[in-house]
Structures are given as structure tokens and as C-alpha cells.
mmCIF file of C-alpha atoms and ligand atoms in Angstrom:
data_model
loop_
_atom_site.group_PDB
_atom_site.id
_atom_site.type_symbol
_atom_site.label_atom_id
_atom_site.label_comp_id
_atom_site.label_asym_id
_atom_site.label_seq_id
_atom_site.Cartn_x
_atom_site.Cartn_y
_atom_site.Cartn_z
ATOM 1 C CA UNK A 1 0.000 0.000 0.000
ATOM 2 C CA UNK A 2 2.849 2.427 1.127
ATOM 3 C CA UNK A 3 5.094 1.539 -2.157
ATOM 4 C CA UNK A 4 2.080 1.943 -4.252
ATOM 5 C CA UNK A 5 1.077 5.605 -2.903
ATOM 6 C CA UNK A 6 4.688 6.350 -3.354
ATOM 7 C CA UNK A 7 5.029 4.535 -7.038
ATOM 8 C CA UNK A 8 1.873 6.691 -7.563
ATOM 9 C CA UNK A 9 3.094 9.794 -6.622
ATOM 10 C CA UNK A 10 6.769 9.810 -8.379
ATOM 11 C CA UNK A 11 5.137 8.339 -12.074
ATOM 12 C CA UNK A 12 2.857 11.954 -11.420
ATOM 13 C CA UNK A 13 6.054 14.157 -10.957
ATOM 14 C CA UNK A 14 7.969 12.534 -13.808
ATOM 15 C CA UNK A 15 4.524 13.547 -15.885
ATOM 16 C CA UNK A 16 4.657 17.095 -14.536
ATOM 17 C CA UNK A 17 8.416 17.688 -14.919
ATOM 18 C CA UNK A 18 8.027 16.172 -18.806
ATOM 19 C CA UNK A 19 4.658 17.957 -19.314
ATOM 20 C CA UNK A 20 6.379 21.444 -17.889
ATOM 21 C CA UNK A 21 9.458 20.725 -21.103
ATOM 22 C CA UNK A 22 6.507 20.245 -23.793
ATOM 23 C CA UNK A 23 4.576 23.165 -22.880
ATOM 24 C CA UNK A 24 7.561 25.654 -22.324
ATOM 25 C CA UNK A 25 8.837 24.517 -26.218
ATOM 26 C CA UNK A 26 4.987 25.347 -27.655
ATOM 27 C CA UNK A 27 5.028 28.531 -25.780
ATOM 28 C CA UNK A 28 8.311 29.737 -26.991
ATOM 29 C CA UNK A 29 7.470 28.453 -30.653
ATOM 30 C CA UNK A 30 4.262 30.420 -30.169
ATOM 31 C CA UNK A 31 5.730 33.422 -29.066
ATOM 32 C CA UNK A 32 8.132 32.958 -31.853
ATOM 33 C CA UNK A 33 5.770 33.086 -34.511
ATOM 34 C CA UNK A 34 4.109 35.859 -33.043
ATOM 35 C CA UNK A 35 7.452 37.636 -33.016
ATOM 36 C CA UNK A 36 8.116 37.547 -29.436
ATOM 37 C CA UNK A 37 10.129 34.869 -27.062
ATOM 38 C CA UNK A 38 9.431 32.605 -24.268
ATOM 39 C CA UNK A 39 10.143 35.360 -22.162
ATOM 40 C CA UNK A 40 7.845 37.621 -23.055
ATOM 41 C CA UNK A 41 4.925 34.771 -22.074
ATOM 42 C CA UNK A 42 4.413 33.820 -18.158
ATOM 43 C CA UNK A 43 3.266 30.355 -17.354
ATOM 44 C CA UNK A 44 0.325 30.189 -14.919
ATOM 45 C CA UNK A 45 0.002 26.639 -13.039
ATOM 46 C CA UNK A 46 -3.475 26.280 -12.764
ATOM 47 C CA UNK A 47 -3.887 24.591 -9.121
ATOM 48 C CA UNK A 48 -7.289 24.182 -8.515
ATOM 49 C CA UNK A 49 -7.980 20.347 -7.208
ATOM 50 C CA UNK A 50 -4.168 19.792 -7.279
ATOM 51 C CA UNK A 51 -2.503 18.768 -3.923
ATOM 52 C CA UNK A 52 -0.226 20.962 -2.331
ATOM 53 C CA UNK A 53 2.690 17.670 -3.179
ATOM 54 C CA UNK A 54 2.231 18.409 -6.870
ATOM 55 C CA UNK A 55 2.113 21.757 -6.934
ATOM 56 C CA UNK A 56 5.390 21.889 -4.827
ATOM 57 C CA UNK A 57 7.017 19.917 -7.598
ATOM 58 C CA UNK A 58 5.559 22.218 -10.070
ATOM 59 C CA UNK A 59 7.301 25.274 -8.140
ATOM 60 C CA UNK A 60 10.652 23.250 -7.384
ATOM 61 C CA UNK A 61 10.666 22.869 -11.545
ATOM 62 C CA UNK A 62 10.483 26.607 -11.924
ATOM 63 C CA UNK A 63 6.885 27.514 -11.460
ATOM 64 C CA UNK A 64 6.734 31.109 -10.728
ATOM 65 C CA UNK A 65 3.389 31.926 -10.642
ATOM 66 C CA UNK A 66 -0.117 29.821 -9.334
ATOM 67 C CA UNK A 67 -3.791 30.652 -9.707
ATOM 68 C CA UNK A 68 -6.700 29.301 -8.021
ATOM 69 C CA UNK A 69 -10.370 29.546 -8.475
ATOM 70 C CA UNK A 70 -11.730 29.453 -5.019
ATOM 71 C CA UNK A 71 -10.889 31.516 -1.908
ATOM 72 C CA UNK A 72 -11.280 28.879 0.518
ATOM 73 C CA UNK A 73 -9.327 26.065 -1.270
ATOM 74 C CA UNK A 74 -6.077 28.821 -1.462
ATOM 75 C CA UNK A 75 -6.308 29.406 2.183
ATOM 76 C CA UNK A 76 -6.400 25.727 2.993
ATOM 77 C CA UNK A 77 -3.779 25.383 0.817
ATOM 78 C CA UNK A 78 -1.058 27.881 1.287
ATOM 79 C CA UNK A 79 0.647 26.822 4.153
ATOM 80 C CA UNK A 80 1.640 24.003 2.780
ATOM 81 C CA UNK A 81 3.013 25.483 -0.416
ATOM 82 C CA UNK A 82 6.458 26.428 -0.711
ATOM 83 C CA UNK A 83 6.009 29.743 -2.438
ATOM 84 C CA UNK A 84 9.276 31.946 -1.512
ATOM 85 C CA UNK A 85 9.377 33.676 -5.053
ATOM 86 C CA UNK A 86 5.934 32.849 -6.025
ATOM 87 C CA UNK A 87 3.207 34.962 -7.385
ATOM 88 C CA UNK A 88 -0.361 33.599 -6.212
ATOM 89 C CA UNK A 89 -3.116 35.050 -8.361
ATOM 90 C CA UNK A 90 -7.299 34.337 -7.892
ATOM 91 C CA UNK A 91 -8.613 33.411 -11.160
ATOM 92 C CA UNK A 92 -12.173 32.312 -10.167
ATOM 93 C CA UNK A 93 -15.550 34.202 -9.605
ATOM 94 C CA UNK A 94 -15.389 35.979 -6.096
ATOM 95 C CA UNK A 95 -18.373 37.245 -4.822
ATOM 96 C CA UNK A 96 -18.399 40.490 -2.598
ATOM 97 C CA UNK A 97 -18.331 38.604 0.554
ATOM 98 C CA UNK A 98 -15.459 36.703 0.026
ATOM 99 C CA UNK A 99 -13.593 39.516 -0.852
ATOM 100 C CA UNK A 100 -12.301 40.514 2.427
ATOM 101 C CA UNK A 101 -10.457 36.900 2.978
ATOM 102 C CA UNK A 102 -8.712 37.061 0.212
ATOM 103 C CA UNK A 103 -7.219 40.520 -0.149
ATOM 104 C CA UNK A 104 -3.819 40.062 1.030
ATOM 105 C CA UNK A 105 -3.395 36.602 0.368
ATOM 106 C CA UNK A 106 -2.906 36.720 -3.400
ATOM 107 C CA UNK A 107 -0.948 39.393 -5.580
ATOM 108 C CA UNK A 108 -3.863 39.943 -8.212
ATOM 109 C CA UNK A 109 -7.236 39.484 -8.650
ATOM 110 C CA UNK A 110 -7.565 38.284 -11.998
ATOM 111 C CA UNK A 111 -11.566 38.350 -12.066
ATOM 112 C CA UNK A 112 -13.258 41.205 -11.448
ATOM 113 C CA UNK A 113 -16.330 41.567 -12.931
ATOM 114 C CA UNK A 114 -18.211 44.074 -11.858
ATOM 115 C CA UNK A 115 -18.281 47.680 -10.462
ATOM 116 C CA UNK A 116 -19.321 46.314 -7.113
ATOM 117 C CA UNK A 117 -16.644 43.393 -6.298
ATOM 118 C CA UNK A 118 -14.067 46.329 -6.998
ATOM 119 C CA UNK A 119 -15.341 48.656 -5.095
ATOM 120 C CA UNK A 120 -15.076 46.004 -2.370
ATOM 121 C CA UNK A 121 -11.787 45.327 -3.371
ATOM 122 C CA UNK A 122 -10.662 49.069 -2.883
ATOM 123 C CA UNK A 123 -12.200 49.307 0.338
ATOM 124 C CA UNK A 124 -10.781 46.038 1.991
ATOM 125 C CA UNK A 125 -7.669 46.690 0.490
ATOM 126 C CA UNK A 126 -7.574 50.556 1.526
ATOM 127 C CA UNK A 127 -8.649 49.101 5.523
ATOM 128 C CA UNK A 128 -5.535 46.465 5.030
ATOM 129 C CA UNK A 129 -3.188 49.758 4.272
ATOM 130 C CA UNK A 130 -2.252 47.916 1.351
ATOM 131 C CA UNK A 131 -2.944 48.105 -2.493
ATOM 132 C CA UNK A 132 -4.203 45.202 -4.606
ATOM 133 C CA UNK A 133 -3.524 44.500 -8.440
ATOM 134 C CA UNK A 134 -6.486 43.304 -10.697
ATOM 135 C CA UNK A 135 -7.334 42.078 -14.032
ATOM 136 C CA UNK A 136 -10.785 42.845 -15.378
ATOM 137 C CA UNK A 137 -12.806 39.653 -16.905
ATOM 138 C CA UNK A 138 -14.416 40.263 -20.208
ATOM 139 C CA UNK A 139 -17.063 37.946 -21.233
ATOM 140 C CA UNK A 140 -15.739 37.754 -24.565
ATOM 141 C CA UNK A 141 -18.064 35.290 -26.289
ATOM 142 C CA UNK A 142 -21.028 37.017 -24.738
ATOM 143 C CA UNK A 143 -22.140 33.333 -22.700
ATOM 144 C CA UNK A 144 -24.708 33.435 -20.368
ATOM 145 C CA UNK A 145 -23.058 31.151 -18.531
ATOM 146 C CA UNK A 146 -20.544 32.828 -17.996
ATOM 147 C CA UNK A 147 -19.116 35.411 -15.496
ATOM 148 C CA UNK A 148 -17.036 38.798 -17.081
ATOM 149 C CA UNK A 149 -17.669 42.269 -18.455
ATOM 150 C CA UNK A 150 -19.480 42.792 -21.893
ATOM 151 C CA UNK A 151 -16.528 43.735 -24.304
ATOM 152 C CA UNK A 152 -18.766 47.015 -24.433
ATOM 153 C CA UNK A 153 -18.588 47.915 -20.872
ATOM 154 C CA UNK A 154 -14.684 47.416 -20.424
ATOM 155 C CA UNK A 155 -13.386 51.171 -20.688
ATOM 156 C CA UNK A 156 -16.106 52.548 -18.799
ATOM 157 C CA UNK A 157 -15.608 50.321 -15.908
ATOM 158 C CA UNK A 158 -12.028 51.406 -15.902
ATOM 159 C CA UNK A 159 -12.671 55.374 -16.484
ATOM 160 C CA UNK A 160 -15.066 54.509 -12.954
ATOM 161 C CA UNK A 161 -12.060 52.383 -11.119
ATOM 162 C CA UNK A 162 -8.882 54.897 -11.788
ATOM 163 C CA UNK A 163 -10.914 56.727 -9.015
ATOM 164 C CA UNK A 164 -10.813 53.979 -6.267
ATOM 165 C CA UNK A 165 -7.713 53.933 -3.638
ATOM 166 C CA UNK A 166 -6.154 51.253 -3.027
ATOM 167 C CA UNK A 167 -6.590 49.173 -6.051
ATOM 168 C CA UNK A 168 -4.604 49.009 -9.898
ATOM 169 C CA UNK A 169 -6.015 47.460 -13.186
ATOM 170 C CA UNK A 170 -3.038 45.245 -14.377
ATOM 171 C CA UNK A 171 -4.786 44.151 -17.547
ATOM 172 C CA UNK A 172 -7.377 41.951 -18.757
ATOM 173 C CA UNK A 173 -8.567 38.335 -19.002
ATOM 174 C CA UNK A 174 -10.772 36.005 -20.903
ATOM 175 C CA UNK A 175 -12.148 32.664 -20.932
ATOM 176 C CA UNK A 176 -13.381 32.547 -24.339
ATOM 177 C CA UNK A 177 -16.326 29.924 -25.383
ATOM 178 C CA UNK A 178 -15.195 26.327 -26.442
ATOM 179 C CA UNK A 179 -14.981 26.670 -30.707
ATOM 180 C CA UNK A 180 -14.739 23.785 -33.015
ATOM 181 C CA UNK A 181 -13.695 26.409 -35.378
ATOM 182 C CA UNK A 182 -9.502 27.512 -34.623
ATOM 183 C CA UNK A 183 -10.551 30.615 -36.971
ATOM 184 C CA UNK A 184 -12.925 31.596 -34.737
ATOM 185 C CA UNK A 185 -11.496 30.845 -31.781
ATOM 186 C CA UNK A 186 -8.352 33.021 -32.579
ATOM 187 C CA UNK A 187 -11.082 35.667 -33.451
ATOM 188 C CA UNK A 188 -12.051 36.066 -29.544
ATOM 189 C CA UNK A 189 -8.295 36.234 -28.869
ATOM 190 C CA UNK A 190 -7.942 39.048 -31.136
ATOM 191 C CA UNK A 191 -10.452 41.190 -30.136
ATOM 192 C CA UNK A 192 -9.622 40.904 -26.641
ATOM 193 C CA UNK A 193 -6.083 41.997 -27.574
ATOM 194 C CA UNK A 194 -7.546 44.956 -30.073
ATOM 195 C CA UNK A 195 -9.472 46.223 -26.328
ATOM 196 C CA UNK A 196 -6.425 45.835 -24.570
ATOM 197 C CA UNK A 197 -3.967 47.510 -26.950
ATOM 198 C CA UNK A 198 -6.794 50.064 -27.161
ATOM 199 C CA UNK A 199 -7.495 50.847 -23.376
ATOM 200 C CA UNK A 200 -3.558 51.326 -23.176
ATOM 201 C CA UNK A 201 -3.570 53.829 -25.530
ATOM 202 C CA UNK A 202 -6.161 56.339 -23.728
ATOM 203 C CA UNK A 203 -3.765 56.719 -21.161
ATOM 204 C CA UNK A 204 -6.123 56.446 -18.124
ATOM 205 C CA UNK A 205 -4.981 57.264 -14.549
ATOM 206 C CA UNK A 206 -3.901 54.513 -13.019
ATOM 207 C CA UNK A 207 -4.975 52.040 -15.849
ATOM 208 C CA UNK A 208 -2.161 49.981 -16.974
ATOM 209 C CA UNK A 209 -2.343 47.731 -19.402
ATOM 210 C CA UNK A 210 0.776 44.843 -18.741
ATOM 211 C CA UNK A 211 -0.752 41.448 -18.654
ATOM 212 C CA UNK A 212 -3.143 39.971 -21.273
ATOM 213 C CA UNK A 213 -3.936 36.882 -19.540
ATOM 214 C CA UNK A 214 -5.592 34.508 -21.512
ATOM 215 C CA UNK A 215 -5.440 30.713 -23.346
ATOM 216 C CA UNK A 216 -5.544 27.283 -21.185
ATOM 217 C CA UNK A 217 -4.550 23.344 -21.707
ATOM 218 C CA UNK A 218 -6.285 23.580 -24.851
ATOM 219 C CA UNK A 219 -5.924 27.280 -26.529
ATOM 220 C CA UNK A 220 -3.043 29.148 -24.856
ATOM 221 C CA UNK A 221 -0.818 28.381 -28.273
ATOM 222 C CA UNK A 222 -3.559 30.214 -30.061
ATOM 223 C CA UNK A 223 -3.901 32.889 -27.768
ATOM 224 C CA UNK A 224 0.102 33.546 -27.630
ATOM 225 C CA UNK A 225 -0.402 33.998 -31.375
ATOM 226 C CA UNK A 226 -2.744 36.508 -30.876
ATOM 227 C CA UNK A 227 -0.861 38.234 -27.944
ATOM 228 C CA UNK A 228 -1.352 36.820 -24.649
ATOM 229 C CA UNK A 229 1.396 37.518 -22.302
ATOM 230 C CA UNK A 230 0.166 35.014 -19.546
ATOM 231 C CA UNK A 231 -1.128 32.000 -20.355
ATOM 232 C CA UNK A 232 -3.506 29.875 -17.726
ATOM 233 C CA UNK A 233 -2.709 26.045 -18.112
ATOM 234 C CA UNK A 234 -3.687 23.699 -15.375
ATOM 235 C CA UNK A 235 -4.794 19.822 -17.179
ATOM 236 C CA UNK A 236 -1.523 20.025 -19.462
ATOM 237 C CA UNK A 237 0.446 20.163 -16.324
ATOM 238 C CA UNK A 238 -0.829 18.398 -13.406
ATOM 239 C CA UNK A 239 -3.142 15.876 -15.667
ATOM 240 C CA UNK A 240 -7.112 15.456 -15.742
ATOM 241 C CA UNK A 241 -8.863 17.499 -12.721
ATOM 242 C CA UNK A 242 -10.552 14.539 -10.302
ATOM 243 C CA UNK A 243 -13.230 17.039 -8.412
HETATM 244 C C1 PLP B 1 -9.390 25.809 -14.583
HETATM 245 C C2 PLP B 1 -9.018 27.101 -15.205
HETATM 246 C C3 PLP B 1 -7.920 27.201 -16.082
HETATM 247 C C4 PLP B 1 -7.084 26.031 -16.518
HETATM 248 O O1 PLP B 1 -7.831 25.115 -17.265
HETATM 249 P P1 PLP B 1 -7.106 23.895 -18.030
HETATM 250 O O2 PLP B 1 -7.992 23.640 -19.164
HETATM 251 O O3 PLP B 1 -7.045 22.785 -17.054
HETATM 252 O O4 PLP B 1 -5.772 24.347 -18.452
HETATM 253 C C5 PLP B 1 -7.601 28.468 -16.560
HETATM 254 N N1 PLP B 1 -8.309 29.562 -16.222
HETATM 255 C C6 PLP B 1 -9.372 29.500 -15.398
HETATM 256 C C7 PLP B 1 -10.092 30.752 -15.056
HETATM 257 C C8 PLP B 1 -9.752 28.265 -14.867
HETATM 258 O O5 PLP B 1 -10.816 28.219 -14.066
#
């Protein structure tokens, strides 16, 4: 029983040392072809599910930089991650009243959708004496189903939010909807990088357009090509989520 757990456990950090190799080669042939370099990409390990073992193998094999969907899983987690030199980042849906646990605990917010949770956000972070980074979440395939900004709504949302203390927008992310269709898929990706490119340019107070995170296990080579500069990959690394 013992061997077995431990058989178990070293064939799964073999696959996530040899999975890390294969993705860092498509990212920098990505970034390549979109006339960049692996450098200019950051590699997210997605963490949600994963055991704090794996994802300390992850980090030990240069893993910089985590994100995880739900508040209450990071806390659990985190002291048993070794992060000295690791970025954590939320990635999931936070509602209003979660927002006060996790201010602090992770570097950025990556998905705040609405007017509200950042307001929240300011305020928690403002009480805390401390400032907190933030990506705004478009909706980009207009899904009901899903959580984010309407493309529409983006640059008013940030006009309203260069007025709140104690809170930056870093950038932008997207989940965009599942397409059989690569041509339209990389469509999404563009347009998301057209509204980023484009909020930059107005030059807002305290707006600053640095990370354009978006792609996952089964895009983010598409969305380096259209200009991600953090991609969000959690299957391709750790192997099939068991919830
Ligand atoms: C789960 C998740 C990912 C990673 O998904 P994979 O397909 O496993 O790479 C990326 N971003 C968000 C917001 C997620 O919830």
C-alpha cells in the first residue's frame, strides 16, 4: 500500500516535470511566430484540485506563478506550499463577501467583474493599508453562462475604477467559449487583444495595461499567437482534474 502511494506519486512528478518541457517549447514556438520569445509569455500553473505535493514539484521545476479559483481552497492550501518567489493570483468568480479573505493573500485578482466586487476590493484593500492588483474579466463570447464584463462595458468600468484607492487594473482576461472552429477561436483572442492595446492607448490614470492573460490546456498556443502575455494552463500540467 505504502510503495504503491509512493510509485503513484513519483510516475505523477515525472509527468509534470516532462509535461512542464513540452509546454515551455509550444510557448516559446508560439511566441516565436508571433514575433516575441518565451520570455515575453508567463506560465500560470493552474492549481485548482491539485494537492499541495504536486504543486510543490511544479514550483521546485520553476513555477513562478499559481492561480486558483476558489478563496477557501487557497487558504487551505497555502501553508503548505512552498512559495518563496511565487506569485499567487485568484482566477475564479469571487463574490463580494469573500472579498475581504482574500485581499492580502494573493498578488492579483484576476476576475473582477463588476463595479461592485471592486469597489469592495478598494475598500478592503484601503482598511488592510495595502494596495491590490487586478485584471478585469471580459465575457468575450457574450455566454450566459458565464461570469465577465461585456466587451462594451470594459473602458467605462475602468474610467469609474482609476478613481478607487487602493486598487490598480493590471490588464485583462478572458475565458473565451469552447470553438470547433480555430478561426474563430483566434477571433475572440484578437479582439480581446484589439481592447487591450486600445485601453492602453487612452492613457487612463492609473490604468495599466501589462498582462493579457488569456489561453488554457487547450488554446493558450492560439492565444500567444494573438498576444497573450500570460497564459492559464492547469490539465496540461498536473493531468485530468478529479473534483
Ligand atoms: C481551470 C481554469 C484554467 C485552466 O484550465 P485547463 O484547461 O485545465 O488548463 C484556466 N483559467 C481559469 C479561469 C480556470 O478556471
Amino acid at each position: 500500500m505504502e510503495k504503491s502511494l509512493n510509485e503513484y506519486r513519483e510516475q505523477r512528478c515525472k509527468d509534470i516535470e516532462e509535461n512542464l518541457k513540452e509546454i515551455r517549447d509550444n510557448i516559446a514556438e508560439a511566441a516565436l511566430k508571433s514575433g516575441r520569445t518565451e520570455k515575453d509569455v508567463h506560465l500560470m500553473a493552474v492549481t485548482k484540485t491539485v494537492e499541495p505535493y504536486f504543486i510543490n514539484h511544479a514550483i521546485a521545476n520553476g513555477i513562478d506563478l499559481i492561480g486558483e479559483n476558489r478563496v477557501q481552497e487557497l487558504l487551505s492550501k497555502k501553508p503548505d506550499l512552498n512559495l518563496s518567489g511565487v506569485d499567487v493570483h485568484l482566477i475564479g468568480h469571487l463574490q463580494t463577501n469573500k472579498v475581504k479573505q482574500v485581499v492580502g493573500e494573493v498578488s492579483t485578482i484576476q476576475s473582477v467583474d463588476s463595479i461592485k466586487v471592486a469597489k469592495e476590493i478598494s475598500k478592503c484593500s484601503v482598511n488592510a493599508g495595502i494596495n491590490t492588483d487586478v485584471l478585469l474579466e471580459v465575457n468575450i463570447g457574450e455566454e450566459e453562462s458565464k461570469n465577465g464584463l461585456e466587451y462594451n462595458q470594459v473602458l467605462e468600468i475602468c474610467h469609474e475604477m482609476a478613481e478607487l484607492p487602493g486598487i490598480s487594473v493590471k490588464g485583462l482576461m478572458a475565458i473565451p467559449p469552447i470553438c470547433e472552429n480555430d478561426v474563430v477561436l483566434r477571433q475572440f483572442f484578437s479582439n480581446m487583444y484589439q481592447l487591450y492595446v486600445d485601453i492602453d492607448n487612452k492613457k487612463i490614470h492609473n490604468i495599466c495595461m501589462q498582462i493579457l492573460s488569456m489561453g488554457m490546456s487547450s488554446d493558450y498556443e492560439a492565444a500567444i499567437m494573438e498576444g497573450a502575455n500570460l497564459v492559464r494552463v492547469g490539465s496540461s500540467i498536473f493531468g485530468a482534474r478529479v473534483y
